[in-house]
mmCIF file of N, CA and C in Angstrom:
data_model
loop_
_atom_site.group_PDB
_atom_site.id
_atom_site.type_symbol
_atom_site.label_atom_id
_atom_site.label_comp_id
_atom_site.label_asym_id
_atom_site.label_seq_id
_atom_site.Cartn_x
_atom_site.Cartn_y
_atom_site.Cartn_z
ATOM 1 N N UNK A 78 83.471 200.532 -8.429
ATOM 2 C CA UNK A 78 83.641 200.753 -9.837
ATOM 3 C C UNK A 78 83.850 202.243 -10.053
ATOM 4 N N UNK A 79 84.768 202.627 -10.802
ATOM 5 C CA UNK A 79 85.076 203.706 -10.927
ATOM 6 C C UNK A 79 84.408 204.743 -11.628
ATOM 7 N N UNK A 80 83.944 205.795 -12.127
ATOM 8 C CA UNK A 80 83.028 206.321 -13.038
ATOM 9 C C UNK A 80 83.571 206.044 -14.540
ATOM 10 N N UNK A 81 84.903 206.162 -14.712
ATOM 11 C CA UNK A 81 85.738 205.805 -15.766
ATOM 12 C C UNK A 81 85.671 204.537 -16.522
ATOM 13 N N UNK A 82 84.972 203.700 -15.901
ATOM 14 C CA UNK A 82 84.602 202.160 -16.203
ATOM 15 C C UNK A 82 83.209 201.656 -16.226
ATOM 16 N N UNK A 83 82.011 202.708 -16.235
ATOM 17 C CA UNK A 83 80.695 202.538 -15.964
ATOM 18 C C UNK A 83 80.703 201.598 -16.854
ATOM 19 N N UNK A 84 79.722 200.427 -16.871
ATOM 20 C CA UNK A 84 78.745 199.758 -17.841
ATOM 21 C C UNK A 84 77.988 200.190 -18.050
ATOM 22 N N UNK A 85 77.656 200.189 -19.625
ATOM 23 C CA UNK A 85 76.933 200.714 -20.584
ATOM 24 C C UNK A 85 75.462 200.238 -20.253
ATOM 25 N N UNK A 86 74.444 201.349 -20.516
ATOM 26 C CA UNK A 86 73.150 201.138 -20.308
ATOM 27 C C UNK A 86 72.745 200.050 -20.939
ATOM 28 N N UNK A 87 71.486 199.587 -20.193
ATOM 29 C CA UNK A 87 70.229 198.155 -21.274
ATOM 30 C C UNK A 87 70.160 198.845 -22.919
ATOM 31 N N UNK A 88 69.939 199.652 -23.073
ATOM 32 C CA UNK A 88 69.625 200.456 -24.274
ATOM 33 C C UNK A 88 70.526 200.552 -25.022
ATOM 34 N N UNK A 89 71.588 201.283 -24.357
ATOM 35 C CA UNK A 89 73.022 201.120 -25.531
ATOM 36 C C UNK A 89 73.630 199.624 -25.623
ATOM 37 N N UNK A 90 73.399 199.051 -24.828
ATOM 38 C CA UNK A 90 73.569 197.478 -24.950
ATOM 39 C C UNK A 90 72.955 196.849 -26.345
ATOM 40 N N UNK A 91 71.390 196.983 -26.279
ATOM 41 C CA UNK A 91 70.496 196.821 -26.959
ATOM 42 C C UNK A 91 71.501 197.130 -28.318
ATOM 43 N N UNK A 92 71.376 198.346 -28.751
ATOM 44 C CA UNK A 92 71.656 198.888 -29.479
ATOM 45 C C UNK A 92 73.336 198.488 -30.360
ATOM 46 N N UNK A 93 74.199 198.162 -29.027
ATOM 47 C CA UNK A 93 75.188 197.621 -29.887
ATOM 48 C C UNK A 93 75.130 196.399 -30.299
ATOM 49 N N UNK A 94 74.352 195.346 -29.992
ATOM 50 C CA UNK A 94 74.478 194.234 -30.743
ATOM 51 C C UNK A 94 73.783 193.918 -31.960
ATOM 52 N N UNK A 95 73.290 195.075 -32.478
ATOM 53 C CA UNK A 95 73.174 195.122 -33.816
ATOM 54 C C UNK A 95 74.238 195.163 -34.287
ATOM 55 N N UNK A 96 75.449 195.606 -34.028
ATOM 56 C CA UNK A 96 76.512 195.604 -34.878
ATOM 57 C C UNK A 96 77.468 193.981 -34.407
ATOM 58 N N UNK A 97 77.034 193.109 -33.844
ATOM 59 C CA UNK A 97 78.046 191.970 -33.623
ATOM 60 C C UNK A 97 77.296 190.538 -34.444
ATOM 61 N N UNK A 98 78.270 190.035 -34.672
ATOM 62 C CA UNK A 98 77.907 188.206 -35.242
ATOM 63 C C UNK A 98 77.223 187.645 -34.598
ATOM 64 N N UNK A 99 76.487 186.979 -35.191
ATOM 65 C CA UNK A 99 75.570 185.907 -34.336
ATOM 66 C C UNK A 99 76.294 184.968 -33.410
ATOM 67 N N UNK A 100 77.462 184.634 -33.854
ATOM 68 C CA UNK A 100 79.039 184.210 -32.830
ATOM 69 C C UNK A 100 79.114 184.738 -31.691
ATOM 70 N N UNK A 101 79.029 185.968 -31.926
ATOM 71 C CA UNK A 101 79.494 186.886 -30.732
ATOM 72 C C UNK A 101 78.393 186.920 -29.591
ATOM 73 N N UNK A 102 77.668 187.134 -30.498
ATOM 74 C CA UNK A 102 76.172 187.456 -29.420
ATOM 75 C C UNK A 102 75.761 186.373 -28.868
ATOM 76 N N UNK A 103 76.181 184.704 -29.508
ATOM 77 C CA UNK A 103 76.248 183.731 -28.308
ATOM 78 C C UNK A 103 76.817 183.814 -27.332
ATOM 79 N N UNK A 104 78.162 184.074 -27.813
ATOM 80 C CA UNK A 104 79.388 183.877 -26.904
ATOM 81 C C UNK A 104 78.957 184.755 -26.058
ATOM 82 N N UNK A 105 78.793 185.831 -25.561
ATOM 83 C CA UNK A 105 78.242 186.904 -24.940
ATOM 84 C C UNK A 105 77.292 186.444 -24.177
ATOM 85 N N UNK A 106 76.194 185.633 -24.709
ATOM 86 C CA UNK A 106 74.686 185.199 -23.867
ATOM 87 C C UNK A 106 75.388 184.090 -23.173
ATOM 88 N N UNK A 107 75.800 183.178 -23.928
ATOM 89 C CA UNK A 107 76.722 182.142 -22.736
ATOM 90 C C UNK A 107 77.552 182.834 -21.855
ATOM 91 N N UNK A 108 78.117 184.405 -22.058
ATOM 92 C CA UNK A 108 79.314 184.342 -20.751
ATOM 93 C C UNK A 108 78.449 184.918 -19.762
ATOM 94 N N UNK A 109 77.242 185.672 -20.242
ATOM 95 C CA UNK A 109 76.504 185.978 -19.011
ATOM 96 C C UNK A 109 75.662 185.052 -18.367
ATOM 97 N N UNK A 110 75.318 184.044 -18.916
ATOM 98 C CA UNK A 110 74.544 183.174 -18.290
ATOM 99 C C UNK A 110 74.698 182.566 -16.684
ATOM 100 N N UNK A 111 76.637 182.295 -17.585
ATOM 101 C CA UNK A 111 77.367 181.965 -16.555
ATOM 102 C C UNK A 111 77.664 182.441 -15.471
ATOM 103 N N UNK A 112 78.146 184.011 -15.553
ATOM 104 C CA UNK A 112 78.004 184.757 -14.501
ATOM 105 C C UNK A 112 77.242 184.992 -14.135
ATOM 106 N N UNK A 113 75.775 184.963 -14.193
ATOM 107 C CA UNK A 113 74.261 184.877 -13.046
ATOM 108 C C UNK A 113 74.731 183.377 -12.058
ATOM 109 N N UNK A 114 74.932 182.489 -12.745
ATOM 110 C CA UNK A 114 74.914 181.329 -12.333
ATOM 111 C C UNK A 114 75.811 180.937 -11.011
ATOM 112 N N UNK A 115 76.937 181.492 -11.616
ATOM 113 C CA UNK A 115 78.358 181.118 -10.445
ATOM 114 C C UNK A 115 78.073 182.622 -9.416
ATOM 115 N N UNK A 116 77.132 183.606 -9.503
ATOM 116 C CA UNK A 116 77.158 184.592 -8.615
ATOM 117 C C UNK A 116 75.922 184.840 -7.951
ATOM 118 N N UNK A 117 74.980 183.932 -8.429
ATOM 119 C CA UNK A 117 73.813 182.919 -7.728
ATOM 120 C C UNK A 117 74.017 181.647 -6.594
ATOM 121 N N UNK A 118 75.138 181.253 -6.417
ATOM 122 C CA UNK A 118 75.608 180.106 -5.938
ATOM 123 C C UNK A 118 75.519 180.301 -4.283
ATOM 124 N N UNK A 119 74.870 179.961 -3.491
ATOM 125 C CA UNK A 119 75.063 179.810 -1.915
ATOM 126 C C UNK A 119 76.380 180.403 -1.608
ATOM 127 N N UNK A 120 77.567 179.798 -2.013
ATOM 128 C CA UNK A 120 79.070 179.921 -1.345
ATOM 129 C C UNK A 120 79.226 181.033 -1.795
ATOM 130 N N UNK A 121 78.855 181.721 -3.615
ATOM 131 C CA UNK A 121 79.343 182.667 -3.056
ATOM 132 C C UNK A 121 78.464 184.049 -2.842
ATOM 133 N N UNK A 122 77.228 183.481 -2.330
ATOM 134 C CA UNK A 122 76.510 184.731 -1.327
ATOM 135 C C UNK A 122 76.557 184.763 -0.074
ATOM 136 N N UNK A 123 77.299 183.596 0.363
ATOM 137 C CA UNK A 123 77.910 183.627 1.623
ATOM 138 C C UNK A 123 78.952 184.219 1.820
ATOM 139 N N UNK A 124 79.931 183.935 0.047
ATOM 140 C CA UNK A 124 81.088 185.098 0.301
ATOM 141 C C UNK A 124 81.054 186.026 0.207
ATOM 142 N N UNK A 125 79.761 186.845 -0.345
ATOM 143 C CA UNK A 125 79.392 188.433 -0.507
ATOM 144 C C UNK A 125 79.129 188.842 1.112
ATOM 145 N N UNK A 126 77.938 187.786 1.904
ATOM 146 C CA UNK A 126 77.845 188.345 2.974
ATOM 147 C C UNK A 126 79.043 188.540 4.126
ATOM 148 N N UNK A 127 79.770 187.723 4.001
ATOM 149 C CA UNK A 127 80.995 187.398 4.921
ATOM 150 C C UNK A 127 82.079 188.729 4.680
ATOM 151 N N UNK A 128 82.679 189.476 3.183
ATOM 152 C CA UNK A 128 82.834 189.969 2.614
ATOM 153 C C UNK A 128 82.515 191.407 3.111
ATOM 154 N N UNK A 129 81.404 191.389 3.315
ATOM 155 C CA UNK A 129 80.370 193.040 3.286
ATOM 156 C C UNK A 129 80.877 193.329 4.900
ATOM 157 N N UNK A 130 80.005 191.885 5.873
ATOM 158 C CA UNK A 130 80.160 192.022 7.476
ATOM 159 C C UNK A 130 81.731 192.545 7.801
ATOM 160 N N UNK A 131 83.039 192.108 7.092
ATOM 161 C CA UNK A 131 84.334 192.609 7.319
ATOM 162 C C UNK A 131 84.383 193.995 6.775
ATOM 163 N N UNK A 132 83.954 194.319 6.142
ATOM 164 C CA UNK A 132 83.914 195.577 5.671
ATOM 165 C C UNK A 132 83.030 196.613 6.452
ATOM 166 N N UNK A 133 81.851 195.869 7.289
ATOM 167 C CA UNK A 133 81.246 196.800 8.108
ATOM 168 C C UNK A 133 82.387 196.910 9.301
ATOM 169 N N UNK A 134 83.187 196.322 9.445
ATOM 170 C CA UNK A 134 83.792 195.672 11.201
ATOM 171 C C UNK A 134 85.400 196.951 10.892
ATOM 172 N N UNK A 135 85.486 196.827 9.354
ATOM 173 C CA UNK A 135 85.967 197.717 9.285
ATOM 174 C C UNK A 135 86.267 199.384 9.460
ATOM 175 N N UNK A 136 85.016 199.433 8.700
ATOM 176 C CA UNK A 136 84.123 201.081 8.910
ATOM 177 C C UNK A 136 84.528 201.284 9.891
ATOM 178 N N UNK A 137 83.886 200.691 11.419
ATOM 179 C CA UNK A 137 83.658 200.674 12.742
ATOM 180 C C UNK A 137 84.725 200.723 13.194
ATOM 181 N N UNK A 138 86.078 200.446 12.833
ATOM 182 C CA UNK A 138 87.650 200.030 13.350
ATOM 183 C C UNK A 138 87.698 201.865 12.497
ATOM 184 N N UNK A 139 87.435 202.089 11.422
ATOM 185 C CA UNK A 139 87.778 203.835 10.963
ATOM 186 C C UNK A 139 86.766 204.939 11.758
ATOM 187 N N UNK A 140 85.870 204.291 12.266
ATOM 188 C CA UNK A 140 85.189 205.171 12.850
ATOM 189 C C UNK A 140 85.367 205.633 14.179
ATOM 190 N N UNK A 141 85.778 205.136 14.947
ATOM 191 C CA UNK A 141 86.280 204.581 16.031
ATOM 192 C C UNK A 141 87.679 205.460 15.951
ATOM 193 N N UNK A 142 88.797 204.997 15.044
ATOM 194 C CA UNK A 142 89.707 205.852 15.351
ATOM 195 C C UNK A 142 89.599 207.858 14.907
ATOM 196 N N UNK A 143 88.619 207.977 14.161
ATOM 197 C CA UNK A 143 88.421 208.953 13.775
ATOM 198 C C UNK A 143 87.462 210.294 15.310
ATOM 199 N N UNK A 144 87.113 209.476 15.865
ATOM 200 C CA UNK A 144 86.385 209.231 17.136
ATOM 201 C C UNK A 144 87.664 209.586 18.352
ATOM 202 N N UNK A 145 88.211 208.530 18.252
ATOM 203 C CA UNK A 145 89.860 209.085 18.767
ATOM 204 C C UNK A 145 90.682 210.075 18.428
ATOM 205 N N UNK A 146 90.770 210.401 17.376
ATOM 206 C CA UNK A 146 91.731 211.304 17.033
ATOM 207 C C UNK A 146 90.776 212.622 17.447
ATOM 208 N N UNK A 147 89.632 212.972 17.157
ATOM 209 C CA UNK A 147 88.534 213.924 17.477
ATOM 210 C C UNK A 147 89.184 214.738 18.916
ATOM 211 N N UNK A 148 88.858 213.297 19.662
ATOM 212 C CA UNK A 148 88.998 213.577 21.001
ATOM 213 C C UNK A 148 90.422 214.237 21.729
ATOM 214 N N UNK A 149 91.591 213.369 20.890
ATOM 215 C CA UNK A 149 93.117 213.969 21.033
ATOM 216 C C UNK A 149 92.946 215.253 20.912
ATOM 217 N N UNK A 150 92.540 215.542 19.381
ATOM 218 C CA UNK A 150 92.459 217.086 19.518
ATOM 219 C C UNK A 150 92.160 217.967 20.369
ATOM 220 N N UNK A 151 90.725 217.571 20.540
ATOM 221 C CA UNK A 151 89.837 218.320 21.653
ATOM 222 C C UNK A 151 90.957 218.650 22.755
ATOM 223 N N UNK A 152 91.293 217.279 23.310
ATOM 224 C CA UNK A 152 91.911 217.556 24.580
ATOM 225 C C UNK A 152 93.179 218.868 24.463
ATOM 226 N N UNK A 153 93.795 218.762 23.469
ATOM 227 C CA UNK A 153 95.256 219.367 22.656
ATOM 228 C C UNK A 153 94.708 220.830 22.777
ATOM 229 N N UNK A 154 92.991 220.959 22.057
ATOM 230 C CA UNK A 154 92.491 222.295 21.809
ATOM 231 C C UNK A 154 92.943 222.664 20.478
ATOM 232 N N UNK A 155 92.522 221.327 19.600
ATOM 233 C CA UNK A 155 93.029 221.923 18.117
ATOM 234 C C UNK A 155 91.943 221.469 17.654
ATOM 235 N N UNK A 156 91.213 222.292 16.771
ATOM 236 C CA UNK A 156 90.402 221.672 15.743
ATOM 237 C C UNK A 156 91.446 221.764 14.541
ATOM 238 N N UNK A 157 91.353 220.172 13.423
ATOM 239 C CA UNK A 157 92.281 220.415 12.137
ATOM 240 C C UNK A 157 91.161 221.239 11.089
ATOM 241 N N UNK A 158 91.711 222.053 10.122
ATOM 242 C CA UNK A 158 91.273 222.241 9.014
ATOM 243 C C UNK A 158 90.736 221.384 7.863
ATOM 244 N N UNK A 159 89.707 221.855 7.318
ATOM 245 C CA UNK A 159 89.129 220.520 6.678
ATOM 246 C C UNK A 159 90.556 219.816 5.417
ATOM 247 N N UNK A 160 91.524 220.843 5.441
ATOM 248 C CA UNK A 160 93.084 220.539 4.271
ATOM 249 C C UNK A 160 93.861 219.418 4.953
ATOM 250 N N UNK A 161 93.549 219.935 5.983
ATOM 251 C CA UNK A 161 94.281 218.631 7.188
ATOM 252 C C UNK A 161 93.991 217.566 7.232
ATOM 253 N N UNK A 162 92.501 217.612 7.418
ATOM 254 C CA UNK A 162 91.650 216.726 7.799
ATOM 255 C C UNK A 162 92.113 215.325 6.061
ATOM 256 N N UNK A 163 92.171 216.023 5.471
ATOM 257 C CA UNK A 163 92.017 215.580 4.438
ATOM 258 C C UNK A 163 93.288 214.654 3.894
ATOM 259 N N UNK A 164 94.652 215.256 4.447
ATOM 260 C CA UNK A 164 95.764 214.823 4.121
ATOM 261 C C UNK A 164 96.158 213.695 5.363
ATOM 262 N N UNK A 165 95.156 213.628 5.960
ATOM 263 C CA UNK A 165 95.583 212.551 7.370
ATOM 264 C C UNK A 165 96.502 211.230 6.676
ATOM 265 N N UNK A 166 97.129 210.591 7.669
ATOM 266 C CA UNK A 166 97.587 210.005 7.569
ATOM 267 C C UNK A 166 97.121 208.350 7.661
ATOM 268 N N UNK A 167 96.835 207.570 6.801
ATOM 269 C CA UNK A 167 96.431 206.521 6.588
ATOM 270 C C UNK A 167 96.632 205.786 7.481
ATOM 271 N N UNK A 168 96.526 204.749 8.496
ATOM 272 C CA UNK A 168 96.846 203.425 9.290
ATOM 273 C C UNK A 168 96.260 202.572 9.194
#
């Protein structure tokens, strides 16, 4: 989540539904209900865990080449600059 998109605190939460319809503030308690519910579900905390483990296997596949490239250098006798370092090239 981006910082640009934070969700709003319990408090300012609080605070804005003083200004909504009693409509709204169902509709609202029903859509969250729902989302505890369907993100409570076995399948898909199996798909969070399954999800996360590829994402660790990932890391490990960037770490690894970062590990490699280290070593190229070394051998080359280049350390990059952290500007370098920075503009690498994605794979």
């Amino acid at each position: 989540m981006s910082s640009e998109t934070k969700p709003i605190s319990t408090e300012e939460f609080k605070l804005a539904l003083s200004d909504l319809t009693n409509e709204n503030i169902n509709s609202t308690n029903e859509y969250l209900e729902k989302e505890i519910e369907q993100t409570s579900d076995q399948e898909s905390i199996d798909l969070y865990k399954e999800t996360i483990s590829e994402n660790v296997e990932v890391m490990k596949n960037q770490s690894a080449r970062l590990d490699a490239i280290s070593e190229e250098l070394s051998r080359r006798g280049v350390k990059p600059s952290k500007e370098e370092e920075q503009e690498g090239i994605y794979l």
